[in-house]
Tab-separated table of C-alpha atoms and ligand atoms in Angstrom:
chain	number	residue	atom	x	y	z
A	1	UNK	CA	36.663	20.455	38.874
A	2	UNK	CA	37.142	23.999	38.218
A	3	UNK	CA	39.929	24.798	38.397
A	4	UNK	CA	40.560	21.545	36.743
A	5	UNK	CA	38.588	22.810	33.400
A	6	UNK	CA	39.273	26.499	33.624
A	7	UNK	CA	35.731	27.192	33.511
A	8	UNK	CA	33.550	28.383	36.482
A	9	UNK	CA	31.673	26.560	39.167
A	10	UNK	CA	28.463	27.293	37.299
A	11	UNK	CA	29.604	25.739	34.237
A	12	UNK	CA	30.084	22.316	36.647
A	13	UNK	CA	27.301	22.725	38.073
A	14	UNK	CA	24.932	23.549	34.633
A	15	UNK	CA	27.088	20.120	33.112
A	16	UNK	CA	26.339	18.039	35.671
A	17	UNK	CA	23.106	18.435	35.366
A	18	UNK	CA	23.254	17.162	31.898
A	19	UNK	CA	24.652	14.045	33.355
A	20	UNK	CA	22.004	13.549	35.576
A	21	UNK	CA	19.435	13.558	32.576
A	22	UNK	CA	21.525	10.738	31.106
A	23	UNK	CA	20.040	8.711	34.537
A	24	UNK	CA	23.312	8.738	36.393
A	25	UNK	CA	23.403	9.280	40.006
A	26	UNK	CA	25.564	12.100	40.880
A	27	UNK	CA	25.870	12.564	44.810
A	28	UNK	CA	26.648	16.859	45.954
A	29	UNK	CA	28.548	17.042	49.398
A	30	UNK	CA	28.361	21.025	49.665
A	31	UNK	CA	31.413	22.544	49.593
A	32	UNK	CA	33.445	19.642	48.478
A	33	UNK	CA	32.253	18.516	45.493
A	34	UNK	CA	30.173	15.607	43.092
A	35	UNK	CA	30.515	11.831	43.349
A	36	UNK	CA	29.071	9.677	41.054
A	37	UNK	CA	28.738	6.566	43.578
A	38	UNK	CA	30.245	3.425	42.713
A	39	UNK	CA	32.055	5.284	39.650
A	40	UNK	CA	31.167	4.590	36.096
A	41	UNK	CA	32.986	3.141	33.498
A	42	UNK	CA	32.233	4.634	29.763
A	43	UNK	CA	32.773	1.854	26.777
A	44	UNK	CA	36.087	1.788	25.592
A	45	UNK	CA	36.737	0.457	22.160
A	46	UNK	CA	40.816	0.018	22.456
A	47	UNK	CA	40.020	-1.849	25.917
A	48	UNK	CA	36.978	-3.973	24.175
A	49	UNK	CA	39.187	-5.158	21.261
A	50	UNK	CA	42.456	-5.999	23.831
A	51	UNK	CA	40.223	-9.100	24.511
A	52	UNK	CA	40.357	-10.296	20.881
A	53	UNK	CA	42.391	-12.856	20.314
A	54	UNK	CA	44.033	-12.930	16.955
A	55	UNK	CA	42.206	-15.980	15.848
A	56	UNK	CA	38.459	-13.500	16.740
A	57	UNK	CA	40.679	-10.939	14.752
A	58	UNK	CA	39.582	-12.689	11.304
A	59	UNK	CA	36.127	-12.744	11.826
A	60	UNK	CA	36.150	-9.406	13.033
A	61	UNK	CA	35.261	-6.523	11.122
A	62	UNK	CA	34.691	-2.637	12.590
A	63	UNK	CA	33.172	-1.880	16.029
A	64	UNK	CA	31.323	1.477	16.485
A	65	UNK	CA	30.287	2.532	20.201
A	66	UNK	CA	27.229	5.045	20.025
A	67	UNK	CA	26.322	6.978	23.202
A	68	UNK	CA	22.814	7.004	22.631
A	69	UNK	CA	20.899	5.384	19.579
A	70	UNK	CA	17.303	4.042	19.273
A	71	UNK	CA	18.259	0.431	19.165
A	72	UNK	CA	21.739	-1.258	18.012
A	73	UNK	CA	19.582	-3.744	16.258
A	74	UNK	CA	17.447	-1.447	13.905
A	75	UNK	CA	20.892	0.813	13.793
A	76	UNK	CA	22.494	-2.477	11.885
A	77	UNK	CA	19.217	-3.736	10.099
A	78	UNK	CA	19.072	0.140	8.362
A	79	UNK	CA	22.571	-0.374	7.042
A	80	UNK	CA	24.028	-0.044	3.933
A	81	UNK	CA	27.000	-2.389	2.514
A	82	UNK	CA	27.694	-3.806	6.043
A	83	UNK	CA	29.110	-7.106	6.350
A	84	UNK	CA	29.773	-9.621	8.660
A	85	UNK	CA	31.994	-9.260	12.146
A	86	UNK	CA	30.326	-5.365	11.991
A	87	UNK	CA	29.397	-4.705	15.750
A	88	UNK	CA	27.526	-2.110	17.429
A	89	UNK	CA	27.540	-1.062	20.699
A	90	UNK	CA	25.749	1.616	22.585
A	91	UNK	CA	25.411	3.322	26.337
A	92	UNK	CA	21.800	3.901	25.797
A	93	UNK	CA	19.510	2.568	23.634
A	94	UNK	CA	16.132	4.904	23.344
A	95	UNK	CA	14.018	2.237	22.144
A	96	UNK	CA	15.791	-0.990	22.908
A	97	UNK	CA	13.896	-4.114	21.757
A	98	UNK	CA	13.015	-7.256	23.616
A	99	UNK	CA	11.186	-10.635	22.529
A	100	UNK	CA	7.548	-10.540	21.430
A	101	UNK	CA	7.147	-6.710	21.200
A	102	UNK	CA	8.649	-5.886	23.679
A	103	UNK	CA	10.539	-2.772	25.452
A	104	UNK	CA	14.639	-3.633	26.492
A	105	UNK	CA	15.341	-1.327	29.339
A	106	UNK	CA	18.759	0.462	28.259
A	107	UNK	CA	19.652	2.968	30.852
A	108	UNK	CA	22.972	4.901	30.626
A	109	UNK	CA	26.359	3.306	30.804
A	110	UNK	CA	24.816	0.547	32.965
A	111	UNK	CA	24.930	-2.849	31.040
A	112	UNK	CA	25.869	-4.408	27.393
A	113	UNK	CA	23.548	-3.711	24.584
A	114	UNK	CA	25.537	-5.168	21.466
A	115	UNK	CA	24.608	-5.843	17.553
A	116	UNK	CA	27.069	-8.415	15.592
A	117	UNK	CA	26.000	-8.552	11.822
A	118	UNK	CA	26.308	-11.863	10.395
A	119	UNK	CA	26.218	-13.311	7.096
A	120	UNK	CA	24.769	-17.005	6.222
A	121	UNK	CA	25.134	-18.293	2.456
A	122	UNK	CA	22.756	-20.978	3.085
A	123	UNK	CA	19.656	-19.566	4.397
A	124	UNK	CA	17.179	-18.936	7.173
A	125	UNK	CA	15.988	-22.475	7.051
A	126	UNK	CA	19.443	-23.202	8.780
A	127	UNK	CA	18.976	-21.120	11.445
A	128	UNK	CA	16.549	-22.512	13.790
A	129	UNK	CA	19.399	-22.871	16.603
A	130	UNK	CA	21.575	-20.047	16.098
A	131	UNK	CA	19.698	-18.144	19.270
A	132	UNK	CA	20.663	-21.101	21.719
A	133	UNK	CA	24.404	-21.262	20.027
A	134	UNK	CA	24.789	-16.775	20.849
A	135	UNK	CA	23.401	-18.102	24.480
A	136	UNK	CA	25.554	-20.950	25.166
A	137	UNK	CA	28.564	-18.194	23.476
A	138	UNK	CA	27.553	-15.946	26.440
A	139	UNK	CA	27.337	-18.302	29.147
A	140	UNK	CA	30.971	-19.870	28.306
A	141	UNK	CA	32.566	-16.397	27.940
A	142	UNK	CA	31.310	-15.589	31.566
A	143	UNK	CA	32.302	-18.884	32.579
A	144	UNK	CA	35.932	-17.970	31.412
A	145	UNK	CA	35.203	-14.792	33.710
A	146	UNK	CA	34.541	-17.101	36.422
A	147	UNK	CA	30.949	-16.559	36.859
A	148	UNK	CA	29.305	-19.472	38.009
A	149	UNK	CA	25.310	-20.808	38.019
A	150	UNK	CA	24.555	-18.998	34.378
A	151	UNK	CA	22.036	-20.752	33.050
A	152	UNK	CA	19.580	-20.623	29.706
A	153	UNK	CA	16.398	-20.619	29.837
A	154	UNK	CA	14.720	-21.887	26.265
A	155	UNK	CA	14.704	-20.136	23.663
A	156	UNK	CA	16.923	-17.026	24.720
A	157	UNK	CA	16.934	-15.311	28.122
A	158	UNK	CA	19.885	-15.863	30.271
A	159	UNK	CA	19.021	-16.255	33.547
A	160	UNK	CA	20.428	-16.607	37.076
A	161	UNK	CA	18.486	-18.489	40.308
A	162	UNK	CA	15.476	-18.003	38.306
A	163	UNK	CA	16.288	-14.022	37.444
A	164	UNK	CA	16.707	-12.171	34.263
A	165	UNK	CA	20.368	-11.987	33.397
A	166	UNK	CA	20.182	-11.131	30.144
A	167	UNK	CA	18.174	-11.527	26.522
A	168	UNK	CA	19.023	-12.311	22.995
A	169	UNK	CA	16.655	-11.025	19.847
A	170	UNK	CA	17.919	-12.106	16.363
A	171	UNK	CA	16.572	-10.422	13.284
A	172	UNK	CA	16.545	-12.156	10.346
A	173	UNK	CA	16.620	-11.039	6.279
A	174	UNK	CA	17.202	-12.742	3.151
A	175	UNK	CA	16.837	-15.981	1.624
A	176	UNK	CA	15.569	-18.702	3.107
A	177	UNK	CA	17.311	-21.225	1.273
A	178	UNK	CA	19.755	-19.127	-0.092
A	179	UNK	CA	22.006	-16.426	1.121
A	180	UNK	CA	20.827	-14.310	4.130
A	181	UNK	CA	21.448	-12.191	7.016
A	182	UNK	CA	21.263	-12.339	10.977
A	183	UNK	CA	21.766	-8.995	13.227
A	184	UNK	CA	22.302	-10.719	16.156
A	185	UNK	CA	21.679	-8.555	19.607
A	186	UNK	CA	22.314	-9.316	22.957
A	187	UNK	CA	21.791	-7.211	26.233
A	188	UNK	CA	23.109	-7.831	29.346
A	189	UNK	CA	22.935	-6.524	32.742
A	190	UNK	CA	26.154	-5.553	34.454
A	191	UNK	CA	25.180	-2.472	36.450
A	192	UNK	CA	21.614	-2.354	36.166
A	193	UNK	CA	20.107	0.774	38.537
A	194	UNK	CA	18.352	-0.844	41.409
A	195	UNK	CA	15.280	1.057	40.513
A	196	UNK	CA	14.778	0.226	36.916
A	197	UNK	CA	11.400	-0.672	36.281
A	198	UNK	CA	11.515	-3.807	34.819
A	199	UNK	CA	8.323	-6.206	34.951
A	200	UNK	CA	9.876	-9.303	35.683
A	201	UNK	CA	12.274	-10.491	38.447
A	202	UNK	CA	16.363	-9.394	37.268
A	203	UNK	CA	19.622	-9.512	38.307
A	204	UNK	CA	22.851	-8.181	36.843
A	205	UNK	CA	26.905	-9.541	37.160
A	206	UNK	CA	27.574	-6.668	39.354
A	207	UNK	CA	25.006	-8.453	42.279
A	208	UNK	CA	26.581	-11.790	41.251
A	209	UNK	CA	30.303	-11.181	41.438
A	210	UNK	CA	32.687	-10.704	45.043
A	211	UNK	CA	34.308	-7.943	43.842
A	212	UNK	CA	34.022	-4.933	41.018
A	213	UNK	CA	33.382	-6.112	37.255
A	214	UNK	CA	34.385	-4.187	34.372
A	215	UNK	CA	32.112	-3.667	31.516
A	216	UNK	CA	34.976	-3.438	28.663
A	217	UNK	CA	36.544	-6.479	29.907
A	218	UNK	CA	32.987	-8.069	29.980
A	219	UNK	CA	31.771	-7.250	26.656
A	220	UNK	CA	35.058	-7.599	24.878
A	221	UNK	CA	35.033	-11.194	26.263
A	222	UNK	CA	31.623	-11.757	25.472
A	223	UNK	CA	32.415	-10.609	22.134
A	224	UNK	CA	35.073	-13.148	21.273
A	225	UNK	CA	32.986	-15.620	22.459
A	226	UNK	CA	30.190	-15.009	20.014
A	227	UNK	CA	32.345	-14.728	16.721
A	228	UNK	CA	34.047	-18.024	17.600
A	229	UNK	CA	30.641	-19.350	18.405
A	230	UNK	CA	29.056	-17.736	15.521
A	231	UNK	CA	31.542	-19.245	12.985
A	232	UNK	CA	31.904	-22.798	14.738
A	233	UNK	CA	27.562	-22.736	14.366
A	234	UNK	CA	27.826	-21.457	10.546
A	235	UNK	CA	30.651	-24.815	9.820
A	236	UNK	CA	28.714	-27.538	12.232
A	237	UNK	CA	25.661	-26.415	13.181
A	238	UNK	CA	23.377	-26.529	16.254
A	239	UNK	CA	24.910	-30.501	16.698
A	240	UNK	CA	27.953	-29.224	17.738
A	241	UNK	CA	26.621	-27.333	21.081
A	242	UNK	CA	24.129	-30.084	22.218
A	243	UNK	CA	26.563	-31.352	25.079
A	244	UNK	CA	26.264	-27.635	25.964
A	245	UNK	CA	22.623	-26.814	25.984
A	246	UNK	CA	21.957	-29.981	28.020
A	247	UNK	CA	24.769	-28.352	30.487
A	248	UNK	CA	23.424	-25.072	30.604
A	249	UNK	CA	19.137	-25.958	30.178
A	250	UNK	CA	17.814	-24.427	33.313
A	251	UNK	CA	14.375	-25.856	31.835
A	252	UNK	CA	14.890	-29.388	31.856
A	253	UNK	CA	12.950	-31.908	33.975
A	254	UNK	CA	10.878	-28.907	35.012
A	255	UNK	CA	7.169	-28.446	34.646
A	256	UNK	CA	6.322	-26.006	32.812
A	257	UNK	CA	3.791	-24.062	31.116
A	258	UNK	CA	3.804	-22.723	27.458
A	259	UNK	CA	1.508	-19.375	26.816
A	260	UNK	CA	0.837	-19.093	22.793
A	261	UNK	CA	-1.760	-17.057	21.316
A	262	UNK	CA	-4.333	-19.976	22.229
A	263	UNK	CA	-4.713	-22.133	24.946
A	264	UNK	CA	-1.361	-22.128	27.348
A	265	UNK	CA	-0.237	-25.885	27.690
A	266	UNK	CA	1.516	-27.724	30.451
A	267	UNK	CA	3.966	-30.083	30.283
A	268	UNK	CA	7.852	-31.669	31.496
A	269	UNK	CA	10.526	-29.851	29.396
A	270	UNK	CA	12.640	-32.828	28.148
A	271	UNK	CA	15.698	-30.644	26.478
A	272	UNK	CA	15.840	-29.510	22.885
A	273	UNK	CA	16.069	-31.434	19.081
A	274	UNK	CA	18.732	-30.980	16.595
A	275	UNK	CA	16.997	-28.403	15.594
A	276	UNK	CA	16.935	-26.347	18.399
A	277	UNK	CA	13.431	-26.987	18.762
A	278	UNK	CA	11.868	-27.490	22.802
A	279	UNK	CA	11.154	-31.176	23.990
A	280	UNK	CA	7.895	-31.382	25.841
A	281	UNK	CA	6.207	-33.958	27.204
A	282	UNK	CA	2.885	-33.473	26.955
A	283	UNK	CA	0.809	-36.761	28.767
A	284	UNK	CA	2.729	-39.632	27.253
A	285	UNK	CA	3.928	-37.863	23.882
A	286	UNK	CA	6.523	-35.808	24.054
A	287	UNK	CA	6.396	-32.567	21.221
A	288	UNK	CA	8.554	-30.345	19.693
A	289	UNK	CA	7.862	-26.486	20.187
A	290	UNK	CA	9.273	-24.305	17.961
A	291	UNK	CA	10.336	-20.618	19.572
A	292	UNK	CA	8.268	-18.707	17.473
A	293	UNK	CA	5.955	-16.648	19.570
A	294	UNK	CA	6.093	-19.146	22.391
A	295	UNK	CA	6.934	-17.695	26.139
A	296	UNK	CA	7.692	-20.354	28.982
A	297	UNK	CA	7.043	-20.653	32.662
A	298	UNK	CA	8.272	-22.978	34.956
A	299	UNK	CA	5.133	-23.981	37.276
B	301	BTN	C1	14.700	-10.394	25.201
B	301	BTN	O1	13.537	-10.012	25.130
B	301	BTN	O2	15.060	-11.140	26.124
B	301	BTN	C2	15.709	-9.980	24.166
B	301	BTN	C3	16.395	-8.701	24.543
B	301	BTN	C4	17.420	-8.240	23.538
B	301	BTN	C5	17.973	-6.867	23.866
B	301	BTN	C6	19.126	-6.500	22.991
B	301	BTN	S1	19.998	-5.075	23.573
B	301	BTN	C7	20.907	-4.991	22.101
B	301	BTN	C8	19.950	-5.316	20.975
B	301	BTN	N1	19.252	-4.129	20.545
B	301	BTN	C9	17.945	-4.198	20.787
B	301	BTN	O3	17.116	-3.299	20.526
B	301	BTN	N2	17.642	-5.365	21.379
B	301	BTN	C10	18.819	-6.195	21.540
């Protein structure tokens, strides 16, 4: 390395270590070098937007990879003038945001932590499913990558033999019968440390799949899959995907328990409404749950 750089062996040496801060493993075999184990693959926008078809092309608009930010939603939500198809990606996010509060574990060139901004002229109100479409988006796009066994779980985690695959938080602003806006963010794991400290049970693609995944080819699939979804949801809405949903509900049948701010209630998840609203049966009746600040458990 060097030799390689024209610089000395303490200037490798001091560098590395800044790597190492970033959370990346690097193995030392003394006197023969560094290895980062399993290699690492850095986000590549050229490679990312090679999976665009020109169709996607239309209803994209500028892609900008950050190494490190606090969180690729907030980054998009503190914009100025941004429009739709704007995406933001990042290797690290210092203050990545999950459901209800709270934290998104972002290590280091590891997984998929993307914004889209999204414009909708007619209002929050029309929203209510938009969360299940960007999941079912995700799912198919994997699918197409010949994942198999993805499922949803209500409202927005993606999940795999009952682990955390992935999450989706949508932040909302505007009108709500008039025009507003979504910044819709996704994280997924691809090549999640084994020793993040995350407090529920997870899993990432790289566990899933035979053989090595690529992020770029990944994300830049994912990401064609959720313009084309995003645009097919803002023309039909949520009716469009049911078929889907009822394909991909890992929920359904199950018993399960809902935790609100009250009392937690039990009940048989019986799919979703038209308006993307859960379908409990609760004794004989069955209810609709709206997301909200609802979390879900199968018993
Ligand atoms: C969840 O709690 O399941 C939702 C997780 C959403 C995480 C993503 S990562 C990219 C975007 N930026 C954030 O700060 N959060 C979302």
């Amino acid at each position: 390395l060097a030799k390689k750089l024209k610089v000395t062996r303490t200037t490798v040496w001091k560098t590395l270590q800044h790597v190492s801060e970033l959370g990346i493993e690097i193995q030392k075999a003394s006197g023969q070098g560094y290895c980062i184990p399993g290699g690492i693959e850095l986000l590549d926008q050229e490679k990312i937007l090679s999976e665009l078809s020109t169709t996607t092309k239309k209803l994209f608009n500028k892609l900008e990879i950050h190494q490190t930010i606090d969180s690729t939603n907030q980054y998009l939500l503190q914009q100025k003038d941004v429009i739709s198809g704007t995406v933001c990606l990042a290797e690290k996010q210092t203050a990545g945001r999950g459901r209800r509060g709270r934290e998104w574990i972002s290590p280091y060139a590891a997984n998929m932590y993307l914004s889209v901004f999204s414009e909708f002229p007619e209002g929050i109100s029309k929203l209510s499913g938009l969360s299940l479409v960007v999941g079912i988006a995700i799912v198919t796009a994997l699918e197409k990558l010949k994942f198999k066994d993805i499922q949803l779980k209500w409202p927005n985690d993606l999940v795999y033999q009952g682990k955390k695959l992935g999450g989706i938080l949508i932040d909302l602003s505007g009108d709500v019968n008039g025009p507003c806006n979504a910044v819709i963010g996704v994280g997924l794991n691809i090549k999640m440390p084994p020793d993040s400290a995350i407090d529920q049970p997870w899993i990432d693609l790289q566990s899933i799949a035979s053989k090595p995944v690529s992020r770029n080819k990944i994300i830049g699939k994912v990401l064609e899959s959720l313009l084309t979804h995003i645009s097919l949801f803002q023309k039909h809405g949520l009716k469009y995907f049911l078929k889907d949903w009822q394909r991909l509900d890992v929920l359904y049948g199950q018993e399960i328990t809902l935790s609100s701010l009250k009392n937690p209630i039990h009940g048989t998840a019986k799919g979703i409404d038209d308006l993307g609203n859960l379908l409990v049966k609760i004794g004989s009746v069955i209810e609709p749950i709206s997301s909200g600040d609802v979390s879900v458990r199968i018993k």
